[in-house]
Amino acid sequence: MTPTIRVLGRVRLSRTTEESTSVERQREVVEQWASMQDAQIVGWAIDDGVSGSVDPFHTPSLGPWLTDPEKIGQYDAVVAWKLDRLGRSAVLLNKLFGWANDNGKTLVSVSESIDLSTWSGRMLASVIAGLAEGELEAIRERQVSSRAKLRELGRWAGGTFPYGYVPVRVEDGAGWRLEVDPVGRSVIQSIVDDVIAGRGVPYAIKRLNDAGTLIPTEHKKSLRGGTPDASKRWFQQTVRQLIRSQALLGYSMKAGATVRDDNGDPVMIGEPLISLAEFERVQKMTEKKMTYDRREVPYALTGIVVCPGCRRPLRHSKTQTKRTMKSGEPKVYEFVYLIHPDEYKDRCEYGRSTPIPLDYAELFVEELFLDEVGDLSVVERVWMPGDSRDEEIRAAVAALDELQALIGTMASETAKQRLRSQIQAKDAELSALEASPRVEAHWKYEPVGGTYRDQWESSTSEGRRSLLLRSGITFALRVDTGGQRRTKSAPGATYGEILVPADLRERLGISQP
C-alpha cells in the first residue's frame, strides 16, 4: 500500500500587487489537489502581506517549517497554488529547490503542474523561477515610476508623510494628497515662535513635554488609528530636524532634496505650514547648535555672558562636593561656574581666567543691566517681512544654489542637461524679479510698554533670559585673581561690560561706550 503523502499547504499574499489571488482561493486549490492525490494536509504556512522577494527561509510562517528539525519531519511535500507563492527570486527559489532535494522533500505548483520529484518538473521550475523574478523587477519598476510621477504632480506617493500634514484621498482621480493637519501645524508654529522670540529650542522642548504633546511619530500613529505612546519625550534632535526641513514650506522632498519641476520651481505637496520669512529666520537662528548647555531648560546666562577677549560665550561647569554634617549625615553641595570654552583657552588672552560662580555672575549682570537701561522704555526687535517679491527672490536664489550644487553629482549628460534647463529658467525668473522695485525684509525696534526694570523684576529666570536674547544684549565678564584661587576673603577683581547692539543703543539714546 502506497503511504499517504503528508502535505504542507503554502499560501502567500503580497500587498505589493492588486492581482494576488485571495488566501481562501489559494487554500481551496491546495485542498483540491490533496483530495485528488489522496494526500493528507498536515499544516499550513500562510504568509499574508509578505513580498515574494523575501527569502522563503526567513518568512514568518513558512520559515520555521524549513528550519525547525521537529517540523521538517512532519511533511513530505510543500504544495502551493503557483510557484511564485514560494518566492519570486530565481536565486532564492533555486536555494529552496536544493534544500528540498537534500531533505527528501517535494515542491508542487498546482496551476503549473510542476512536481520537483521529476527531472522535467525541476527543469520547468527553473524556467518559471526566472520569469517570476522578471515579474518582480517589473513590479518594482512600476512602483518607482508611479511614485516619481505622483511627486511631480504634487501627490503623496505613499510611505512616511511629513509631520504637520495628513493624507487625504483625492476625490476627482486616483491617488492621495496631503492636507494640513491643524494639530501638527499648531505645534510647529509654537516651536517656530519660541525660536524667533529667543526662547530657544530647549524652552520649546520643555514646554511640549510638560504639556504631554505627542512626538511626531506617535501623533502620526494616532492619525492612522493606532494607539500612541504618550510617554515618549521630545528631544533636541527631533525638534531641530523638524524645523530645519523644507517640508515646512510645503515642498515635495525625496532623499532629503527638494523635488523641482522643469522650471526649477519646487513641487508643492500641500499648503506651507510657515512662511518663507519665518523659515529663513529659524534656519539662521539654529545654524549653530549649543554644545555647552544640553539641559531642557538652559541656565539663565546661557548665551548671554561672553569672554571680553574673544567674545565667545562662556559655558557652564557643574561640580559637586560631599561633606559630612555634625550629625554624621553626608550632604552633597552643588556649585556651578562660568568658564571659558576649553577648545579656545590657548587662543585667547583670557582663556585661563578664574571660573566665575554662577550666582555671583547673575547678580553682577543684573546690576549692570539695570544701571544701564533699567529706567528706559522697553523696545524689542520686530521682524518686518518684505513684500512677496522679496520672498520670491530669496526662493529663486535658494533654488539656484541647490540646482548648481546638484550638477556636480550627476553622471549622465541627460540629467545634467535637465538641470541646466532648470537653472536657465530660474535665472530668467530671478532677473525679472530683480528688475522690479521691492521692499527688503528688515528688523525694526518698536516700544512694547513699561521699562526694562519693570519687566526684569516681574519675570522669572527664563523670562529674563528671553528679554536679553530678544534685545540682543550680552555681557562681557571675567574675574582676575592674579592666578590664585578665588576665596571669600580674596574674591579678586571683576571686570564687566554690557554690550548693547549699535541700533538698539541708538534707539534708546544711549551714548557709545
Coordinates of C-alpha atoms in Angstrom, one line a residue:
M1 CA 0.0 0.0 0.0
T2 CA 1.4 3.4 -1.0
P3 CA 1.9 5.6 2.1
T4 CA -0.2 8.8 2.2
I5 CA 1.7 11.9 1.2
R6 CA 1.8 14.4 4.0
V7 CA 1.3 17.9 2.6
L8 CA 2.3 21.3 3.9
G9 CA 0.0 23.9 2.3
R10 CA 1.7 27.1 1.2
V11 CA -0.2 30.3 0.9
R12 CA 1.3 33.8 0.3
L13 CA -0.4 37.1 -0.4
S14 CA 1.6 40.2 -1.2
R15 CA 0.4 43.7 -0.5
T16 CA 2.5 45.0 -3.4
T17 CA 0.1 43.9 -6.1
E18 CA -3.7 44.0 -6.5
E19 CA -3.7 41.0 -8.8
S20 CA -3.0 38.5 -6.0
T21 CA -5.4 35.6 -5.5
S22 CA -7.0 35.6 -2.1
V23 CA -5.9 33.4 0.8
E24 CA -9.2 31.5 0.7
R25 CA -8.9 30.8 -3.1
Q26 CA -5.2 29.6 -2.7
R27 CA -6.2 27.2 0.2
E28 CA -9.1 25.8 -1.9
V29 CA -6.7 25.0 -4.8
V30 CA -4.3 23.2 -2.5
E31 CA -7.1 21.3 -0.8
Q32 CA -8.5 20.1 -4.2
W33 CA -5.0 18.9 -5.2
A34 CA -4.6 17.0 -1.9
S35 CA -8.0 15.4 -2.3
M36 CA -7.2 14.2 -5.9
Q37 CA -3.8 12.8 -4.7
D38 CA -5.3 11.1 -1.6
A39 CA -2.8 13.3 0.3
Q40 CA -3.2 14.5 3.9
I41 CA -2.7 18.2 4.7
V42 CA -0.8 18.3 8.0
G43 CA -0.3 22.0 8.2
W44 CA -0.4 25.4 6.6
A45 CA 2.3 28.0 6.1
I46 CA 0.2 31.2 5.4
D47 CA 2.1 34.5 5.0
D48 CA -0.4 37.3 4.4
G49 CA 1.2 40.6 3.4
V50 CA 4.7 39.1 2.7
S51 CA 6.5 40.1 -0.5
G52 CA 7.7 37.5 -2.9
S53 CA 11.2 39.0 -2.7
V54 CA 11.6 37.7 0.9
D55 CA 13.8 34.6 1.3
P56 CA 11.4 31.7 2.0
F57 CA 13.6 30.6 4.9
H58 CA 13.0 34.0 6.5
T59 CA 9.2 34.3 6.0
P60 CA 7.3 34.3 9.3
S61 CA 5.1 31.2 8.6
L62 CA 7.0 29.1 6.1
G63 CA 10.4 29.8 7.5
P64 CA 10.0 27.6 10.7
W65 CA 8.8 24.7 8.6
L66 CA 12.1 24.8 6.6
T67 CA 14.4 25.4 9.6
D68 CA 12.9 23.7 12.6
P69 CA 14.1 20.0 12.7
E70 CA 11.0 18.9 14.5
K71 CA 8.7 20.5 11.9
I72 CA 10.8 19.3 8.9
G73 CA 9.9 15.7 9.7
Q74 CA 6.2 16.3 9.8
Y75 CA 5.6 16.6 6.0
D76 CA 6.7 15.2 2.6
A77 CA 5.7 17.9 0.2
V78 CA 5.1 21.7 0.1
V79 CA 2.2 22.4 -2.2
A80 CA 1.3 25.9 -3.5
W81 CA -1.2 27.4 -6.0
K82 CA 1.7 28.8 -8.1
L83 CA 5.4 28.7 -7.9
D84 CA 5.6 32.4 -7.2
R85 CA 3.8 31.7 -3.9
L86 CA 7.1 30.2 -2.8
G87 CA 9.1 33.2 -4.0
R88 CA 9.9 35.4 -7.0
S89 CA 13.7 35.3 -7.0
A90 CA 15.4 32.7 -9.1
V91 CA 18.3 32.6 -6.8
L92 CA 16.1 32.1 -3.7
L93 CA 13.9 29.5 -5.4
N94 CA 16.9 27.5 -6.6
K95 CA 18.2 27.6 -3.0
L96 CA 14.8 26.2 -1.9
F97 CA 15.0 23.5 -4.7
G98 CA 18.4 22.4 -3.4
W99 CA 17.2 22.3 0.2
A100 CA 14.2 20.1 -0.9
N101 CA 16.4 17.7 -2.7
D102 CA 18.8 17.4 0.2
N103 CA 16.0 16.8 2.7
G104 CA 13.9 14.4 0.6
K105 CA 11.0 16.9 0.1
T106 CA 8.9 17.6 -2.9
L107 CA 7.7 21.0 -4.1
V108 CA 4.5 21.2 -6.0
S109 CA 2.9 24.0 -8.0
V110 CA -0.7 23.1 -8.8
S111 CA -1.5 25.6 -11.5
E112 CA 1.7 25.0 -13.4
S113 CA 1.7 21.2 -12.9
I114 CA 5.2 21.2 -11.5
D115 CA 6.5 18.4 -9.3
L116 CA 10.1 18.6 -8.3
S117 CA 10.2 14.8 -7.8
T118 CA 10.6 14.5 -11.6
W119 CA 13.5 15.9 -13.7
S120 CA 11.1 17.6 -16.1
G121 CA 9.4 19.3 -13.2
R122 CA 12.8 20.6 -11.9
M123 CA 13.7 22.0 -15.3
L124 CA 10.4 23.7 -15.8
A125 CA 10.6 25.1 -12.3
S126 CA 13.9 26.8 -13.1
V127 CA 12.5 28.5 -16.2
I128 CA 9.4 29.7 -14.3
A129 CA 11.5 31.0 -11.4
G130 CA 13.4 33.2 -13.9
L131 CA 10.1 34.5 -15.2
A132 CA 8.9 35.2 -11.7
E133 CA 12.0 37.2 -10.9
G134 CA 11.4 39.3 -14.0
E135 CA 7.9 40.0 -13.0
L136 CA 9.1 41.1 -9.6
E137 CA 11.5 43.5 -11.2
A138 CA 8.7 44.9 -13.4
I139 CA 6.6 45.4 -10.3
R140 CA 9.4 47.3 -8.7
E141 CA 10.0 49.5 -11.8
R142 CA 6.3 50.3 -12.0
Q143 CA 6.3 51.3 -8.3
V144 CA 9.3 53.6 -8.7
S145 CA 7.9 55.2 -11.8
S146 CA 4.5 55.7 -10.2
R147 CA 6.0 57.3 -7.1
A148 CA 8.1 59.7 -9.3
K149 CA 5.0 60.7 -11.3
L150 CA 3.0 61.3 -8.2
R151 CA 5.8 63.5 -6.7
E152 CA 5.8 65.5 -10.0
L153 CA 2.1 66.0 -9.7
G154 CA 2.4 67.1 -6.1
R155 CA 0.5 64.0 -4.9
W156 CA 1.5 61.9 -1.9
A157 CA 3.4 58.8 -3.2
G158 CA 2.8 56.8 0.0
G159 CA 5.2 55.9 2.8
T160 CA 6.0 58.3 5.7
F161 CA 4.2 61.6 5.4
P162 CA 5.7 64.8 6.8
Y163 CA 4.6 65.9 10.3
G164 CA 2.1 68.7 10.0
Y165 CA 0.2 67.0 7.2
V166 CA -2.3 64.2 6.8
P167 CA -3.0 62.0 3.7
V168 CA -6.4 62.5 2.1
R169 CA -7.8 60.5 -0.8
V170 CA -8.2 62.6 -4.0
E171 CA -11.9 62.9 -4.9
D172 CA -11.5 63.5 -8.6
G173 CA -8.9 61.0 -9.7
A174 CA -6.7 58.3 -8.3
G175 CA -4.2 58.7 -5.5
W176 CA -3.8 60.8 -2.4
R177 CA -2.8 64.3 -1.5
L178 CA -1.6 65.9 1.7
E179 CA -3.7 68.4 3.7
V180 CA -2.6 70.4 6.6
D181 CA -3.1 68.7 10.0
P182 CA -4.3 71.5 12.3
V183 CA -2.7 69.9 15.4
G184 CA 0.7 69.3 13.9
R185 CA 0.7 72.8 12.3
S186 CA -0.1 74.4 15.7
V187 CA 2.8 72.5 17.4
I188 CA 5.2 73.6 14.6
Q189 CA 4.1 77.2 14.8
S190 CA 4.6 77.2 18.5
I191 CA 8.2 75.9 18.2
V192 CA 8.9 78.5 15.5
D193 CA 7.5 81.3 17.7
D194 CA 9.7 80.1 20.6
V195 CA 12.8 80.1 18.5
I196 CA 12.1 83.5 16.8
A197 CA 11.3 85.1 20.2
G198 CA 14.6 84.0 21.5
R199 CA 13.3 81.4 24.0
G200 CA 15.1 78.7 22.0
V201 CA 14.7 75.0 21.3
P202 CA 15.3 73.8 24.9
Y203 CA 12.5 76.0 26.1
A204 CA 10.2 74.6 23.4
I205 CA 11.1 71.1 24.3
K206 CA 10.3 71.5 28.0
R207 CA 7.0 73.2 27.1
L208 CA 6.0 70.4 24.8
N209 CA 7.0 67.7 27.3
D210 CA 5.2 69.4 30.2
A211 CA 2.1 69.7 28.1
G212 CA 2.2 66.0 27.2
T213 CA 2.3 66.8 23.4
L214 CA 2.8 63.7 21.3
I215 CA 6.0 63.4 19.4
P216 CA 5.7 63.4 15.6
T217 CA 5.9 59.6 15.2
E218 CA 3.3 58.9 17.9
H219 CA 1.0 61.7 16.6
K220 CA 1.1 60.2 13.1
K221 CA 0.3 56.8 14.6
S222 CA -2.8 58.3 16.2
L223 CA -3.8 59.8 12.8
R224 CA -3.6 56.2 11.3
G225 CA -5.9 54.9 14.0
G226 CA -3.2 53.4 16.2
T227 CA -2.7 53.8 19.9
P228 CA 0.1 56.4 20.6
D229 CA 2.6 56.1 23.4
A230 CA 2.3 59.4 25.3
S231 CA 5.3 58.6 27.5
K232 CA 7.8 59.3 24.7
R233 CA 9.5 62.7 25.0
W234 CA 10.7 65.4 22.7
F235 CA 14.5 65.8 22.2
Q236 CA 16.7 68.4 20.6
Q237 CA 17.4 66.2 17.5
T238 CA 13.7 65.7 16.9
V239 CA 12.9 69.4 17.1
R240 CA 15.9 70.6 15.1
Q241 CA 15.2 68.1 12.2
L242 CA 11.6 69.2 12.2
I243 CA 12.1 72.9 11.9
R244 CA 15.1 72.7 9.5
S245 CA 13.2 70.6 6.9
Q246 CA 11.9 72.3 3.8
A247 CA 8.8 70.2 4.0
L248 CA 7.5 73.0 6.3
L249 CA 7.3 75.1 3.2
G250 CA 5.1 72.5 1.5
Y251 CA 7.9 71.3 -0.7
S252 CA 7.9 67.7 -2.0
M253 CA 11.1 66.0 -0.7
K254 CA 13.0 63.0 -2.0
A255 CA 16.0 61.6 0.0
G256 CA 16.4 65.0 1.7
A257 CA 16.4 67.0 -1.5
T258 CA 13.6 69.2 -2.9
V259 CA 11.8 67.8 -5.9
R260 CA 11.6 70.5 -8.7
D261 CA 9.7 70.9 -11.9
D262 CA 11.2 71.8 -15.4
N263 CA 11.3 75.5 -14.4
G264 CA 13.3 74.7 -11.3
D265 CA 10.4 75.5 -9.0
P266 CA 9.7 73.3 -6.0
V267 CA 6.9 70.8 -6.5
M268 CA 4.3 71.6 -3.8
I269 CA 2.7 68.7 -1.8
G270 CA 0.5 71.0 0.2
E271 CA -0.1 74.4 1.8
P272 CA 3.0 75.8 3.5
L273 CA 3.0 75.4 7.3
I274 CA 5.0 78.5 7.9
S275 CA 6.1 81.5 5.8
L276 CA 9.4 81.6 3.9
A277 CA 10.5 84.6 6.1
E278 CA 9.8 82.6 9.3
F279 CA 11.6 79.5 7.8
E280 CA 14.7 81.6 6.9
R281 CA 14.8 83.2 10.4
V282 CA 14.6 79.9 12.1
Q283 CA 17.4 78.5 9.9
K284 CA 19.6 81.4 10.8
M285 CA 18.9 81.2 14.5
T286 CA 19.5 77.4 14.6
E287 CA 22.6 77.2 12.5
K288 CA 24.9 76.7 15.5
K289 CA 24.0 74.1 18.0
M290 CA 24.6 74.9 21.6
T291 CA 27.0 72.3 22.9
Y292 CA 27.7 73.8 26.2
D293 CA 24.2 73.5 27.7
R294 CA 22.1 70.4 26.9
R295 CA 19.6 70.8 29.6
E296 CA 15.9 71.0 28.7
V297 CA 15.8 74.5 30.3
P298 CA 19.1 76.4 29.9
Y299 CA 20.8 78.3 32.7
A300 CA 19.7 81.9 32.9
L301 CA 23.0 83.2 31.4
T302 CA 23.4 80.6 28.6
G303 CA 24.5 82.5 25.5
I304 CA 24.3 85.8 27.5
V305 CA 27.8 86.1 29.1
V306 CA 30.8 86.1 26.8
C307 CA 34.6 86.4 27.2
P308 CA 35.8 90.0 27.0
G309 CA 38.7 88.9 24.8
C310 CA 37.4 86.5 22.1
R311 CA 33.7 87.3 22.6
R312 CA 32.8 83.6 22.7
P313 CA 30.0 82.6 25.1
L314 CA 31.2 81.2 28.5
R315 CA 30.0 77.7 29.2
H316 CA 28.7 76.3 32.5
S317 CA 30.6 73.8 34.6
K318 CA 29.0 71.9 37.4
T319 CA 30.9 70.4 40.3
Q320 CA 29.8 68.6 43.5
T321 CA 31.4 68.4 46.9
K322 CA 30.4 65.9 49.5
R323 CA 30.7 66.9 53.2
T324 CA 29.7 65.2 56.4
M325 CA 27.4 67.1 58.7
K326 CA 27.8 67.3 62.5
S327 CA 25.0 64.7 62.7
G328 CA 27.2 62.3 60.7
E329 CA 24.9 62.5 57.7
P330 CA 26.6 63.1 54.3
K331 CA 25.5 66.2 52.3
V332 CA 26.2 67.0 48.7
Y333 CA 26.8 70.6 47.7
E334 CA 26.5 71.6 44.0
F335 CA 28.4 74.5 42.5
V336 CA 28.0 75.9 39.0
Y337 CA 30.6 78.2 37.4
L338 CA 31.1 80.1 34.2
I339 CA 34.3 79.1 32.4
H340 CA 36.0 79.7 29.2
P341 CA 35.4 77.1 26.4
D342 CA 38.2 74.6 26.6
E343 CA 38.9 74.4 22.9
Y344 CA 39.7 78.2 22.8
K345 CA 41.7 78.5 26.1
D346 CA 45.0 78.7 24.4
R347 CA 43.8 81.1 21.7
C348 CA 42.5 83.9 23.9
E349 CA 44.4 86.1 26.4
Y350 CA 41.7 85.5 29.0
G351 CA 41.3 81.8 28.2
R352 CA 42.6 80.7 31.6
S353 CA 40.7 83.3 33.7
T354 CA 39.3 82.3 37.1
P355 CA 36.0 80.5 36.9
I356 CA 33.1 82.7 37.9
P357 CA 30.4 81.4 40.3
L358 CA 27.1 81.4 38.5
D359 CA 25.1 83.1 41.4
Y360 CA 27.7 85.8 41.6
A361 CA 27.6 86.3 37.8
E362 CA 23.8 86.6 37.8
L363 CA 23.9 89.3 40.5
F364 CA 26.7 91.2 38.6
V365 CA 24.8 91.0 35.3
E366 CA 21.5 92.2 36.9
E367 CA 23.3 95.2 38.4
L368 CA 25.0 96.1 35.1
F369 CA 21.7 95.7 33.2
L370 CA 19.5 97.8 35.5
D371 CA 22.1 100.5 35.9
E372 CA 22.5 100.9 32.1
V373 CA 19.0 100.5 30.8
G374 CA 16.7 99.8 33.7
D375 CA 14.8 103.1 33.6
L376 CA 14.4 103.2 29.8
S377 CA 11.3 102.1 27.9
V378 CA 11.4 98.6 26.6
V379 CA 11.8 98.2 22.8
E380 CA 12.1 94.9 21.1
R381 CA 13.2 93.9 17.6
V382 CA 10.3 93.0 15.4
W383 CA 10.8 91.3 12.0
M384 CA 9.3 93.3 9.2
P385 CA 8.9 90.9 6.2
G386 CA 9.4 92.3 2.7
D387 CA 6.8 92.2 0.0
S388 CA 6.0 88.9 -1.7
R389 CA 8.6 89.7 -4.4
D390 CA 11.3 89.7 -1.8
E391 CA 10.3 86.2 -0.7
E392 CA 10.2 85.1 -4.3
I393 CA 13.7 86.4 -4.9
R394 CA 15.1 84.5 -1.9
A395 CA 13.3 81.4 -3.0
A396 CA 14.8 81.7 -6.5
V397 CA 18.3 82.2 -5.1
A398 CA 17.9 79.2 -2.9
A399 CA 16.7 77.1 -5.9
L400 CA 19.7 78.2 -8.0
D401 CA 22.1 77.3 -5.2
E402 CA 20.6 73.9 -4.8
L403 CA 20.4 73.2 -8.6
Q404 CA 24.0 74.3 -9.2
A405 CA 25.2 72.0 -6.3
L406 CA 23.4 69.1 -7.9
I407 CA 25.2 69.4 -11.3
G408 CA 28.5 68.1 -10.0
T409 CA 26.8 65.0 -8.6
M410 CA 25.2 63.9 -11.9
A411 CA 26.9 61.3 -14.1
S412 CA 24.6 61.2 -17.1
E413 CA 24.5 64.0 -19.7
T414 CA 20.7 63.8 -19.8
A415 CA 20.4 64.6 -16.1
K416 CA 22.9 67.5 -16.5
Q417 CA 21.0 69.0 -19.4
R418 CA 17.8 69.0 -17.5
L419 CA 19.5 70.7 -14.6
R420 CA 20.9 73.3 -16.9
S421 CA 17.4 74.0 -18.3
Q422 CA 16.1 74.4 -14.8
I423 CA 18.9 76.8 -13.9
Q424 CA 18.3 78.9 -17.0
A425 CA 14.6 79.1 -16.3
K426 CA 15.2 80.1 -12.7
D427 CA 17.9 82.6 -13.7
A428 CA 15.5 84.3 -16.1
E429 CA 12.9 84.5 -13.3
L430 CA 15.4 86.0 -10.9
S431 CA 16.4 88.7 -13.5
A432 CA 12.8 89.7 -13.9
L433 CA 12.3 89.9 -10.1
E434 CA 15.4 91.9 -9.5
A435 CA 14.3 94.5 -12.1
S436 CA 11.2 95.2 -10.1
P437 CA 11.2 97.6 -7.1
R438 CA 10.8 95.9 -3.8
V439 CA 10.8 96.4 0.0
E440 CA 13.5 94.5 1.7
A441 CA 12.8 92.5 4.9
H442 CA 14.3 94.1 7.9
W443 CA 14.4 94.3 11.7
K444 CA 12.6 97.2 13.4
Y445 CA 12.6 98.2 17.1
E446 CA 9.2 99.0 18.5
P447 CA 8.1 100.0 22.0
V448 CA 6.2 97.3 23.9
G449 CA 5.4 99.3 27.1
G450 CA 6.9 99.6 30.5
T451 CA 10.6 99.9 31.5
Y452 CA 13.3 97.3 31.4
R453 CA 13.3 97.4 35.2
D454 CA 9.6 96.6 35.4
Q455 CA 9.9 93.6 33.0
W456 CA 13.1 92.3 34.8
E457 CA 11.6 92.4 38.3
S458 CA 8.3 90.8 37.2
S459 CA 9.9 88.0 35.1
T460 CA 11.2 84.5 36.0
S461 CA 14.7 83.4 35.3
E462 CA 13.6 82.1 31.9
G463 CA 11.7 85.4 31.2
R464 CA 14.8 87.5 32.0
R465 CA 17.0 85.4 29.6
S466 CA 14.3 85.7 26.9
L467 CA 14.2 89.5 27.4
L468 CA 18.0 89.7 27.0
L469 CA 18.0 87.5 23.9
R470 CA 15.2 89.4 22.2
S471 CA 17.1 92.7 22.8
G472 CA 20.4 91.3 21.6
I473 CA 22.1 92.4 24.8
T474 CA 25.1 90.4 26.1
F475 CA 27.7 90.9 28.8
A476 CA 31.5 90.6 28.8
L477 CA 32.7 89.3 32.1
R478 CA 35.8 88.0 33.8
V479 CA 37.4 87.7 37.2
D480 CA 41.1 88.3 37.8
T481 CA 42.6 86.8 40.9
G482 CA 46.2 87.1 39.8
G483 CA 46.5 83.4 39.2
Q484 CA 45.4 82.5 42.7
R485 CA 42.4 80.5 43.8
R486 CA 39.3 82.6 44.4
T487 CA 38.1 82.7 48.0
K488 CA 35.6 84.7 50.1
S489 CA 38.5 86.7 51.6
A490 CA 40.2 87.1 48.2
P491 CA 37.5 87.3 45.6
G492 CA 39.7 89.0 43.0
A493 CA 38.8 91.9 40.7
T494 CA 35.7 91.6 38.5
Y495 CA 35.7 93.3 35.1
G496 CA 32.3 93.6 33.4
E497 CA 30.8 95.4 30.4
I498 CA 27.3 95.5 28.9
L499 CA 27.2 95.0 25.2
V500 CA 24.2 96.8 23.6
P501 CA 23.8 96.4 19.8
A502 CA 24.5 99.7 18.0
D503 CA 21.0 100.0 16.5
L504 CA 19.4 99.4 19.9
R505 CA 21.8 101.8 21.6
E506 CA 20.8 104.5 19.0
R507 CA 17.1 103.7 19.5
L508 CA 17.4 104.0 23.3
G509 CA 19.6 107.1 23.1
I510 CA 22.5 105.5 24.9
S511 CA 25.9 107.1 24.3
Q512 CA 28.6 104.9 22.8
P513 CA 31.0 103.4 25.4

